[in-house]
Coordinates of C-alpha atoms and ligand atoms in Angstrom, one line a residue:
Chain P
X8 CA -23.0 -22.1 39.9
X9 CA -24.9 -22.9 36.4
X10 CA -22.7 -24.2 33.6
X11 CA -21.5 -22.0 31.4
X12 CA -22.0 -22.2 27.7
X13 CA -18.2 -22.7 25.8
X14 CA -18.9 -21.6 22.4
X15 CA -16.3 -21.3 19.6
X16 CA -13.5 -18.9 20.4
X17 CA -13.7 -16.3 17.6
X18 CA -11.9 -13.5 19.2
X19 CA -8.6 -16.1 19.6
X20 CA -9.1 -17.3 15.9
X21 CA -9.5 -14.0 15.0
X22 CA -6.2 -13.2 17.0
X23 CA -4.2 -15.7 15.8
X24 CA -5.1 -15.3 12.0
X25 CA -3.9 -11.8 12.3
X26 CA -0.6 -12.5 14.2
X27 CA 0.2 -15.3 12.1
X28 CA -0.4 -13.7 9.0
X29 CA 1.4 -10.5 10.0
X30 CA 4.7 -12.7 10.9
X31 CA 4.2 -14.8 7.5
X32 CA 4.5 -11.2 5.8
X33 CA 7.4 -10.3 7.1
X34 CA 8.8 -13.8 5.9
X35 CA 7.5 -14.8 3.0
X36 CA 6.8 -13.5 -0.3
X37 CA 3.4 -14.1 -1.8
X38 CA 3.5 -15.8 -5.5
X39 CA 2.4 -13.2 -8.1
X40 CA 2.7 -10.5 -5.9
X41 CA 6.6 -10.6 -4.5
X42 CA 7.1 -8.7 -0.7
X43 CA 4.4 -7.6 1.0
X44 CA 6.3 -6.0 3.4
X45 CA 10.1 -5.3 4.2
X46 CA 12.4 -5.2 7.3
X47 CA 11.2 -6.2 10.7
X48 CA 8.7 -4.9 13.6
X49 CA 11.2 -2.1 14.3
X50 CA 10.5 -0.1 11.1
X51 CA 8.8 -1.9 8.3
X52 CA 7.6 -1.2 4.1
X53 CA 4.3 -2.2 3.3
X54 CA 3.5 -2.6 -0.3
X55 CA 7.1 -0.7 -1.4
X56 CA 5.0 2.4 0.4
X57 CA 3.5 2.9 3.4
X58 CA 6.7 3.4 6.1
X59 CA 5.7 2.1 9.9
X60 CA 8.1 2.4 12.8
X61 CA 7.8 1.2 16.3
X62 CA 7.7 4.3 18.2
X63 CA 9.0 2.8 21.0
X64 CA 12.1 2.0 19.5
X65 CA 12.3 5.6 17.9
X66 CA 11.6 6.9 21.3
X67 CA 15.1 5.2 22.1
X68 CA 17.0 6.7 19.2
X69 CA 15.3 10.2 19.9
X70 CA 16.4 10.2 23.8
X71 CA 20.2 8.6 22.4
X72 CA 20.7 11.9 20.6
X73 CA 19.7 10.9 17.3
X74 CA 17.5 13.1 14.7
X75 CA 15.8 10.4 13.2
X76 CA 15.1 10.4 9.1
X77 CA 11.7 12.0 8.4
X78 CA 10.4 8.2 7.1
X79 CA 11.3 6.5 10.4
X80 CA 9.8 9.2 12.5
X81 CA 6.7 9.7 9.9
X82 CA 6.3 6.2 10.5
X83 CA 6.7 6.2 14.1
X84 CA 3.6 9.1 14.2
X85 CA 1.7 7.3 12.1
X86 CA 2.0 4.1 14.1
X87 CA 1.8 5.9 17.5
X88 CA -1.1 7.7 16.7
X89 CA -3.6 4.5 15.8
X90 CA -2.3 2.8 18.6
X91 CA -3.1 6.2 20.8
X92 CA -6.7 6.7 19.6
X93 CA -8.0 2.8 19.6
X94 CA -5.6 1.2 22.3
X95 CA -2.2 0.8 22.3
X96 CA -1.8 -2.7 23.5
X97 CA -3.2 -4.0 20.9
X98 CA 0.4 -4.7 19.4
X99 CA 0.8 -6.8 21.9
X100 CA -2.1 -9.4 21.7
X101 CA -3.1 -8.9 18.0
X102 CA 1.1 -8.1 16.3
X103 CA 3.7 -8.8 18.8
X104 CA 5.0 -12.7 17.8
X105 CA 6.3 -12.8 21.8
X106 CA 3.0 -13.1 23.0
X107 CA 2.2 -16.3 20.6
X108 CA 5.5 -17.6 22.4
X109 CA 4.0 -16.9 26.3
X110 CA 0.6 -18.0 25.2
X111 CA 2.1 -21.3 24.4
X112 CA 3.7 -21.1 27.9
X113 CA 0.2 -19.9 29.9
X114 CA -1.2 -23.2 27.8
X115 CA 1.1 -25.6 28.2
X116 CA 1.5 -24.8 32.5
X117 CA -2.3 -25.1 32.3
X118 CA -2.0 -28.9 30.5
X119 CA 0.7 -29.7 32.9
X120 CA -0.9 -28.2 35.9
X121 CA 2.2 -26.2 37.0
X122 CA 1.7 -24.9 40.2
X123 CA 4.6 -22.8 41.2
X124 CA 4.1 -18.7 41.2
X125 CA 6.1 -16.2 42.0
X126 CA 4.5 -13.1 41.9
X127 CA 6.3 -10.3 40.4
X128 CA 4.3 -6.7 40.7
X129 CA 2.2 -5.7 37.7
X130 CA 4.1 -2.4 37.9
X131 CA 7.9 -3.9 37.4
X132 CA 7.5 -3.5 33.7
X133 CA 7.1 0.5 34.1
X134 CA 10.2 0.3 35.8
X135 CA 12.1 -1.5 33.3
X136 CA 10.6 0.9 31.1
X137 CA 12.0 3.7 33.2
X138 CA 15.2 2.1 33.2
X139 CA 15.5 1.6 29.3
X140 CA 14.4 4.8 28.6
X141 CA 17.6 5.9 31.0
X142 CA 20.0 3.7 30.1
X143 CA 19.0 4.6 26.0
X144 CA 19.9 8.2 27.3
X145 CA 22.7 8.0 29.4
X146 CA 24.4 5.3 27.2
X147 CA 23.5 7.3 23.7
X148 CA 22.2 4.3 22.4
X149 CA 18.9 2.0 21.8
X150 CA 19.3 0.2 25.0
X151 CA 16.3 -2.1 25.2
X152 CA 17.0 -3.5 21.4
X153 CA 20.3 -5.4 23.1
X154 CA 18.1 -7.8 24.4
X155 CA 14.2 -7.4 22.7
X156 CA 12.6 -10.6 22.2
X157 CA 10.4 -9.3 19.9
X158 CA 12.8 -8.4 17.1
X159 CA 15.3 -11.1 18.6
X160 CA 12.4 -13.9 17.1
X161 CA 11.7 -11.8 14.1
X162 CA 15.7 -11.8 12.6
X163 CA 15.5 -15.7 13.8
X164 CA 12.8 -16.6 12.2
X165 CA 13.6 -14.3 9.3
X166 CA 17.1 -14.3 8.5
X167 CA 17.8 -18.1 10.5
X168 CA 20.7 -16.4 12.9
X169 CA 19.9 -18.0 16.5
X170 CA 22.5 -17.6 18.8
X171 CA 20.0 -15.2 20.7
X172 CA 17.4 -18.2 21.4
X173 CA 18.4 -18.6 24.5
X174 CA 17.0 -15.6 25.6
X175 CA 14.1 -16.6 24.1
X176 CA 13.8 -20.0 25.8
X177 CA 15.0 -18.4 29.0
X178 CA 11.8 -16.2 28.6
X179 CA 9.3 -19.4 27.8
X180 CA 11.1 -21.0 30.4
X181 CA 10.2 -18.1 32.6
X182 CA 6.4 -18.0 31.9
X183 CA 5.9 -21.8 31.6
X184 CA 7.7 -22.8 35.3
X185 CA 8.2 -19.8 37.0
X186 CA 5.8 -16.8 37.0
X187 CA 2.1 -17.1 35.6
X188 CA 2.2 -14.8 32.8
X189 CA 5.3 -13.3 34.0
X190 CA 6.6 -12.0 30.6
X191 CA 4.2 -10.0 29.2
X192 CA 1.9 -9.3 31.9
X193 CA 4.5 -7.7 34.4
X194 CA 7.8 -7.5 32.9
X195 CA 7.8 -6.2 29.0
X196 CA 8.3 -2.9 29.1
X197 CA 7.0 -2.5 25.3
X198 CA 3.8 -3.6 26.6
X199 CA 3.8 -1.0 29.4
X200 CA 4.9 1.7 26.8
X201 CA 2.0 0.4 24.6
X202 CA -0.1 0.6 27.7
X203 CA 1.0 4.3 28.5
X204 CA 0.7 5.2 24.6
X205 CA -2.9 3.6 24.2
X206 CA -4.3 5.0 27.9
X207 CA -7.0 6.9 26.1
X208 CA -7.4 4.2 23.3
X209 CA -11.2 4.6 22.5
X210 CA -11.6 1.2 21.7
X211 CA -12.9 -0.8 24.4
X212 CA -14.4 -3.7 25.8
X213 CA -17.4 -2.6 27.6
X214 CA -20.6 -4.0 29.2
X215 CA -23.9 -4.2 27.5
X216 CA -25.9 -5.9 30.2
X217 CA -25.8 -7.8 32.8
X218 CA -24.0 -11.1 33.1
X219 CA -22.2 -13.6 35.5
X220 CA -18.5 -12.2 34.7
X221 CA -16.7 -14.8 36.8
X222 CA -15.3 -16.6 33.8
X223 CA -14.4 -14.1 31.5
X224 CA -12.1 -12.7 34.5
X225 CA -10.3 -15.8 35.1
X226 CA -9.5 -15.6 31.5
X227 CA -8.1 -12.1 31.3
X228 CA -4.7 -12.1 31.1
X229 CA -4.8 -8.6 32.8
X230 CA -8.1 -9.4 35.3
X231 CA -7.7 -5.9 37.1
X232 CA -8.3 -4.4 34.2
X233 CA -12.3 -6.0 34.6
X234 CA -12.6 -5.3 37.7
X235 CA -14.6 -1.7 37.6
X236 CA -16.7 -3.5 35.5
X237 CA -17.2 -6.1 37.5
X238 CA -17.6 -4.3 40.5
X239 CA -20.5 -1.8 38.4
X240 CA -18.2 1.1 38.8
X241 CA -17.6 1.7 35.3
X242 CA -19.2 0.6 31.7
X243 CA -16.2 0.5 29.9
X244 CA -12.7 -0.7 30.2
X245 CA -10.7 2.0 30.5
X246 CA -7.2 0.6 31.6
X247 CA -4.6 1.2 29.1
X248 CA -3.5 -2.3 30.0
X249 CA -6.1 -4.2 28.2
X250 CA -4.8 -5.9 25.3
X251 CA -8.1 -6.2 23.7
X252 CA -7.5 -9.9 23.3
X253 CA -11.2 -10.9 23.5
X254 CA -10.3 -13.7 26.1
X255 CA -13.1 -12.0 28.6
X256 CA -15.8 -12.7 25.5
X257 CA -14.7 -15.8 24.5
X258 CA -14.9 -17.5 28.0
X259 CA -18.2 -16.6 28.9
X260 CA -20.2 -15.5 25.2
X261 CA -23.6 -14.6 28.1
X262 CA -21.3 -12.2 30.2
X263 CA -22.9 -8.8 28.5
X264 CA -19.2 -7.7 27.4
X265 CA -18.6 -6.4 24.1
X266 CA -15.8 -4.5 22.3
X267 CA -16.5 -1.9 20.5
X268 CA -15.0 1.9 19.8
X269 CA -16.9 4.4 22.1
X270 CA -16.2 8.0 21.1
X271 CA -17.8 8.8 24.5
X272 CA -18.4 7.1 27.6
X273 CA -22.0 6.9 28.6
X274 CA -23.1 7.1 32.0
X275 CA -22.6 3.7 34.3
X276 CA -25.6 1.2 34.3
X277 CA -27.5 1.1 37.3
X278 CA -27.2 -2.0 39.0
X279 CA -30.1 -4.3 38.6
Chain Y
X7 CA 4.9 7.2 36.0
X8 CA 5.0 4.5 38.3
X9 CA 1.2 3.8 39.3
X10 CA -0.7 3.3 42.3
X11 CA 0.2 1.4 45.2
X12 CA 0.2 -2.2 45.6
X13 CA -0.1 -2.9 48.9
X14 CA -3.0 -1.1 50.5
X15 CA -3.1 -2.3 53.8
X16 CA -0.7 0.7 56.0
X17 CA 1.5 -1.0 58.5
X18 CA 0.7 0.0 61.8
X19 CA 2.8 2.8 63.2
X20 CA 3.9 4.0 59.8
X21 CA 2.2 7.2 58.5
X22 CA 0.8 7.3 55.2
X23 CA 2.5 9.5 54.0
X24 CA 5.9 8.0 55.0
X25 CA 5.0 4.7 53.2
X26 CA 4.1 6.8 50.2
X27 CA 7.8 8.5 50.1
X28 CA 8.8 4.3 51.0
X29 CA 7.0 3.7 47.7
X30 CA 8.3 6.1 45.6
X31 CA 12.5 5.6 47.1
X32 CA 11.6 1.9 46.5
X33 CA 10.9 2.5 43.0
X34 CA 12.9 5.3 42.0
X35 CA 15.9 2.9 43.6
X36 CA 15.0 -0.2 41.6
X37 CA 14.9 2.1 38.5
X38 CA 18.5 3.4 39.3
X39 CA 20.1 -0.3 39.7
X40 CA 18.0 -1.9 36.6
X41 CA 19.8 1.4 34.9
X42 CA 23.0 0.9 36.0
X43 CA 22.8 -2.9 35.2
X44 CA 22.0 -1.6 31.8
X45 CA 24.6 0.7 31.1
X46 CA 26.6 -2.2 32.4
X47 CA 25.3 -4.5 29.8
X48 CA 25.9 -1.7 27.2
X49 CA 29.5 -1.3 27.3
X50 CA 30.3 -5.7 27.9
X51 CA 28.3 -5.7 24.2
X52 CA 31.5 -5.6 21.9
X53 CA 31.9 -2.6 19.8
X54 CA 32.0 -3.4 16.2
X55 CA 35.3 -5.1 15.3
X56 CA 37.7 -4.2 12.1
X57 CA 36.6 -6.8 9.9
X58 CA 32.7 -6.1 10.3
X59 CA 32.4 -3.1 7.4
X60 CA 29.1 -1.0 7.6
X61 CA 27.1 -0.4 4.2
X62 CA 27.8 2.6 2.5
X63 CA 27.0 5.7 4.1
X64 CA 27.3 4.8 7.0
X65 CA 27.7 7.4 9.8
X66 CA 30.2 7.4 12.0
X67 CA 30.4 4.4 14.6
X68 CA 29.0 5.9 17.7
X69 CA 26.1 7.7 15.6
X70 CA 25.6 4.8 13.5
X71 CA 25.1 2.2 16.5
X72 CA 22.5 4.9 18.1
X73 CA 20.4 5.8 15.0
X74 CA 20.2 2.6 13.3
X75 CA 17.1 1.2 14.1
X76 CA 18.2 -2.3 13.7
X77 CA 15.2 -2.9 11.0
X78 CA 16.9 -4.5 8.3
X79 CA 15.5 -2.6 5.4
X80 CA 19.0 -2.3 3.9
X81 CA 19.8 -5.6 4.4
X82 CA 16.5 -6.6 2.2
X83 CA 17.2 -3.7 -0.3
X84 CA 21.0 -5.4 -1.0
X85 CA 20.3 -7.2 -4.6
X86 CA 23.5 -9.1 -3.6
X87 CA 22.7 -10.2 0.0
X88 CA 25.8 -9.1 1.3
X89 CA 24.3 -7.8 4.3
X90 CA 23.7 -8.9 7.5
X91 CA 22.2 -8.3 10.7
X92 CA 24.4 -8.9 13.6
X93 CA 23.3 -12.2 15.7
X94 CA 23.7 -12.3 19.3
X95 CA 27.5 -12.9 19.2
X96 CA 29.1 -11.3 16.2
X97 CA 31.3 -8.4 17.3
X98 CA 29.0 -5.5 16.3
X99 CA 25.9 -4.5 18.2
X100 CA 23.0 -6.0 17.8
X101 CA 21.0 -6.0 14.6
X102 CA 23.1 -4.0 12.9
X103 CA 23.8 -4.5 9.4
X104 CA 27.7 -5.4 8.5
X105 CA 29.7 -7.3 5.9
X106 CA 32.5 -9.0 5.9
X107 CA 34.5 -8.0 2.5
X108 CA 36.5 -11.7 2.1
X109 CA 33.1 -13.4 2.3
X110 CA 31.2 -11.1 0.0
X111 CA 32.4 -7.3 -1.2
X112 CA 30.0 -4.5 -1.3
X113 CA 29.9 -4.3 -5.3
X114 CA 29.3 -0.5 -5.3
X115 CA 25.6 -0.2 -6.6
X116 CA 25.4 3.6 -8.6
X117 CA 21.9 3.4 -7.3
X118 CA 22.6 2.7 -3.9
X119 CA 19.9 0.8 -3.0
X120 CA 20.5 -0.3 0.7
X121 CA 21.0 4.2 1.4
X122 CA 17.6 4.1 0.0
X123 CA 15.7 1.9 1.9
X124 CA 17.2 3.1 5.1
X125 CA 14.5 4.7 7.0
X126 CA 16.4 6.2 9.5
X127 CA 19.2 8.2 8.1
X128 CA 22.0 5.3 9.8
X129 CA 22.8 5.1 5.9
X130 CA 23.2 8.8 5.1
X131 CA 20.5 10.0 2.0
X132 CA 23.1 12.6 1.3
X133 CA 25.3 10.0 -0.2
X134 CA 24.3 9.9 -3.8
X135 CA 27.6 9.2 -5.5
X136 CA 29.2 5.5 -4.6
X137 CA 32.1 6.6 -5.1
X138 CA 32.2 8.9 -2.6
X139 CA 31.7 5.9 0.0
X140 CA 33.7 5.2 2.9
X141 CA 33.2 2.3 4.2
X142 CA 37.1 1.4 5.2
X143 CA 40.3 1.2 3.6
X144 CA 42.6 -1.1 1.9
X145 CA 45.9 -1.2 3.7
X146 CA 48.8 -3.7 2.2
X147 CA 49.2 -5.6 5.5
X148 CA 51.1 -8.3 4.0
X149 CA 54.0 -7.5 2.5
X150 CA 56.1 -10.7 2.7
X151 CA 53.2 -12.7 1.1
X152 CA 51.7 -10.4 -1.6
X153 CA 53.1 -11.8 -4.2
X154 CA 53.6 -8.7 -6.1
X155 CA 55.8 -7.4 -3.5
X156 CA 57.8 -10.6 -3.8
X157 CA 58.4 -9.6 -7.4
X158 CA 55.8 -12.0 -9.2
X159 CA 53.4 -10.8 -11.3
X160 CA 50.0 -11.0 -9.8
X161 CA 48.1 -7.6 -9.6
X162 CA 44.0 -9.3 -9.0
X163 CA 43.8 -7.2 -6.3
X164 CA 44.1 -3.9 -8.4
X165 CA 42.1 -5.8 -11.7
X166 CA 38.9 -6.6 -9.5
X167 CA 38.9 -3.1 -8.0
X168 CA 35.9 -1.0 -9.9
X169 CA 37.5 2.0 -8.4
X170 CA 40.4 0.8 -11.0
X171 CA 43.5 3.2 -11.5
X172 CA 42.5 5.6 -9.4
X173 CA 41.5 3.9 -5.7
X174 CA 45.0 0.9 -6.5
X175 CA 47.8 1.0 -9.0
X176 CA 50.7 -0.9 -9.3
X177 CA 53.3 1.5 -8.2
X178 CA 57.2 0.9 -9.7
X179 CA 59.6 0.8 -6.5
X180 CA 63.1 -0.3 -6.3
X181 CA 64.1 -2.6 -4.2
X182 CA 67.2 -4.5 -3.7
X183 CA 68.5 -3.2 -6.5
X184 CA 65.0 -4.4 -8.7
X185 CA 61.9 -2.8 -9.9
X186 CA 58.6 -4.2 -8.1
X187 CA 55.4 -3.2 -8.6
X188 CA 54.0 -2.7 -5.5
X189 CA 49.9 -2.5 -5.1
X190 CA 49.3 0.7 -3.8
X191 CA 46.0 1.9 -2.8
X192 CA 44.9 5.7 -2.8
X193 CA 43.1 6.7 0.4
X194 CA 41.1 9.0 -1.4
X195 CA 39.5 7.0 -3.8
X196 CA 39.3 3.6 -1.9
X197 CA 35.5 3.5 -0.9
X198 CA 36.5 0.2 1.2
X199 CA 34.3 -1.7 -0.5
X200 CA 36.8 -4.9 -0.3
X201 CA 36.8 -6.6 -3.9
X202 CA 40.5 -6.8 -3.0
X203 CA 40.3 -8.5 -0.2
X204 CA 37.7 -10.6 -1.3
X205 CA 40.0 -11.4 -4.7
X206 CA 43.1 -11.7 -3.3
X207 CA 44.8 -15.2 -4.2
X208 CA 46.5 -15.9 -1.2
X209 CA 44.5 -18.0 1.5
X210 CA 44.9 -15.2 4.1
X211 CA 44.6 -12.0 2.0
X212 CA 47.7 -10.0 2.0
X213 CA 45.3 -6.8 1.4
X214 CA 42.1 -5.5 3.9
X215 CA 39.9 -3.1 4.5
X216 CA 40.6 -1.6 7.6
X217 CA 38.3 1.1 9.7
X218 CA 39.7 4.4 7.9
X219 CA 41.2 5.5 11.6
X220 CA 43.1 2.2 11.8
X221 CA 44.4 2.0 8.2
X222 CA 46.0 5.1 8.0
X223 CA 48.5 7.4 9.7
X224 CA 48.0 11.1 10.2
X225 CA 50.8 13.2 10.1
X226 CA 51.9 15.3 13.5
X227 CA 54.3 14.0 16.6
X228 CA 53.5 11.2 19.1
X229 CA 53.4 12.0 22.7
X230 CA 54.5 9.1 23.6
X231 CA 57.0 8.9 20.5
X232 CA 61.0 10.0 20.1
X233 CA 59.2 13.4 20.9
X234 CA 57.5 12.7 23.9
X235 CA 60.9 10.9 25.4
X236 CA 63.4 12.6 27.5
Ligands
SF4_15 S1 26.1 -0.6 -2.6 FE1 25.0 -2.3 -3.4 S2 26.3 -4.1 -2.9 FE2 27.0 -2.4 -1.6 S3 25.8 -2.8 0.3 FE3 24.7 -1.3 -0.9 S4 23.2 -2.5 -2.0 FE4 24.8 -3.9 -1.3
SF4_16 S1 18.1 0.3 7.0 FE1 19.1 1.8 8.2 S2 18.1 1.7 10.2 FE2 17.6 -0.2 9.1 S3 19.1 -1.7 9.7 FE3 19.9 -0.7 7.8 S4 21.2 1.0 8.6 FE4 19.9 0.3 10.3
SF4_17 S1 38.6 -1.6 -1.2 FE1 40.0 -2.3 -2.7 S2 38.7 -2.8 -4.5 FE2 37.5 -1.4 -3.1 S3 37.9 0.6 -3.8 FE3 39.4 0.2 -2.3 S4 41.2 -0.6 -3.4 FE4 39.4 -0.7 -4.7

């Protein structure tokens, strides 16, 4: 097998920057300017305006019997249609803070060489999906924000309460010794809502050539996502569970992929 | 909603289509008990207790604990950072805003600006007057320490109110033969905002904000009262 060339990985700087700078707006004010944004990843106030709500969580308060105000659910369309037409998992490599917290994990089992596995199914997080979207209903409340991580880090981080980080550590704990990836690969049922939101997302990573792809998916954090590509049964991505996270590109920079929004999807290249 | 198979291989001697109906009973069961574990988890959360007061506007418990979107937008939008979200163990669900009046009183903003920011109707828009608030009530609970009661002249609890005169008053009562002034709050008025509780002198306050249905009586017979026994 020829070497592969490792160049610089953009797409995770790139990543990074924007995560980290989304959670430093939610906790700091800039000088000159005051608050950049208000409240948390559950409905939010960008520049005293623009209103953004997690439609996930709204979903929750719709099914518990609630008629939402018209800025939380204006906020929740606005949010839910982006994340509809480009990809909705997207939140969770590019926004959600959880996934800087299991990306630690995947690192740090990699530097440690932790072996141990279990494999949980890819489709247990639709379940738990299923089952909070129940439970919000038959208990006429928001069920899954009892024990969401994502917010859970957010009012830690934010307003200093931590009697909920054990959940969190029980969840790093989880990815880093137990399950590769476990987290949000198989059990986050906000990533599998994103991932049933975003199934049409039109932004996608796609192949524009040929290329030794080997690399790019041992790098995926969802690899069956590459694997019509791979296989030259498709051109494009089309897997709602992509997170358009770049890791495919930045493994392997030769591998012909690319990301890139396609309106349409053109016809399959013919294998060379 | 559940996708595709995962294991493709058929087991020999099982039809298809019976492993397909496996599948989907497999599913639809683990569904059912992660619900049911849920639900479970729901009701071992503790309700909100007493001393936890919700902003103004608040709606009722039960609609308040399902409509809140746990976003903290009111809690940011308090100039006087009384609010909080509820942690992990605070008895109120999680990430809902509360106060607690001895620590820090709602101060009754005319402008409201916590109903404002609320995106999600928890706080109601409605609510446009302060005064018309109801986030509790005072009660008297102490009687044998307020020192009013016990015929001294203290009164902060009806001098810090900014519903003065009309939510407390010192009321004239004779007891034991001797006028006392007696702090008397009127249910009507009291928003619950708890600068009496936060003001009173005494180092457990002799006067608190109570839930509204646990601070006051309602007139009628109790089943299981004189009228209920044989
Ligand atoms: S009325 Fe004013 S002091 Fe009271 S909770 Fe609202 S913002 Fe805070
Ligand atoms: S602003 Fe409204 S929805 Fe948000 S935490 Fe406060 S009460 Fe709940
Ligand atoms: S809680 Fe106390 S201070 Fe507030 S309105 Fe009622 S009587 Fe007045």
């Amino acid at each position: 097998m020829k070497a592969m060339r490792r160049r610089f990985p953009y797409w995770l700087l790139a990543r990074r920057s924007v995560q980290l700078a989304v959670l430093a707006a939610f906790m700091y004010e800039l000088p000159g300017l005051g608050r950049v944004v208000t409240g948390n990843l559950a409905s939010s106030t960008w520049f005293g305006q623009l209103q953004l709500t997690d439609p996930f969580v709204a979903l929750q308060a719709l099914l518990a019997g609630q008629a939402l105000g018209a800025a939380a659910l204006i906020g929740a369309l606005v949010v839910a249609v982006a994340y509809a037409a480009l990809g909705g998992r997207i939140y969770c490599a590019w926004i959600c803070p959880i996934n800087l917290l299991t990306d630690l994990a995947h690192w740090l089992r990699t530097r440690l060489g932790v072996r141990r596995h279990v494999p949980v199914s890819r489709h247990v997080r639709y379940g738990v999906l299923a089952a909070a979207v129940c439970a919000s209903a038959a208990g006429s409340t928001l069920a899954w924000e009892i024990v969401n991580p994502i917010t859970l880090l957010q009012r830690e981080l934010m307003f200093g309460v931590s009697s909920g980080s054990w959940l969190l550590v029980v969840l790093f704990l989880f990815d880093l010794l137990y399950s590769r990836r476990g987290w949000c690969g198989h059990l986050c049922p906000v990533g599998a809502f994103y991932a049933l939101l975003g199934r049409f997302g039109r932004l996608q990573v796609g192949a524009s050539g040929m290329g030794e792809r080997s690399a790019s998916v041992r790098a995926c954090p969802e690899p069956q996502v590459l694997a019509p590509i791979v296989s030259g049964q498709a051109e494009a991505v089309r897997s709602g569970e992509c997170m358009r996270c770049g890791a495919c590109m930045d493994a392997n920079p030769s591998a012909g992929l690319g990301m890139r929004v396609r309106i349409v999807a053109r016809p399959r290249i013919p294998p060379a | 909603m559940v996708p595709p198979p995962t294991d493709p291989v058929p087991a020999p001697g099982v039809s298809p289509r019976r492993q397909a109906f496996r599948r989907v009973a497999r599913a639809l069961g683990g569904v059912m008990i992660a619900t049911l574990a849920a639900r479970g988890l729901l009701g071992a959360r503790p309700a909100r207790a007493a001393h936890m007061l919700r902003p103004p506007g608040a709606l009722p418990d039960a609609d308040f604990d399902a409509r809140c979107i746990r976003c903290g937008l009111c809690v940011q939008g308090c100039p006087f950072d009384i609010l909080k979200l509820a942690d992990w163990d605070d008895p109120a669900p999680i990430g809902t805003p509360f106060f607690v009046a001895r620590q820090d009183p709602c101060r009754m903003c005319a402008d409201l600006p916590c109903v404002r920011a609320c995106p999600s109707g928890a706080l109601d828009p409605l609510l446009v007057d302060v005064r018309e608030a109801d986030m509790g009530v005072a009660v008297l609970v102490g009687h044998e320490s307020c020192l009013n009661y016990k015929g001294l002249s203290c009164g902060v609890c009806v001098r810090v109110c900014p519903v003065r005169g009309e939510a407390i008053a010192l009321r004239e009562i004779v007891r034991n033969g001797a006028v006392i002034r007696v702090p008397t709050v009127n249910t009507d008025q009291c928003t619950g905002c708890g600068s009496c509780e936060k003001h009173c002198v005494l180092s457990h306050a002799a006067i608190r904000v109570l839930p509204r249905a646990l601070g006051i009586g309602r007139s009628g017979a109790n089943a299981a009262g004189r009228g209920g026994v044989r």
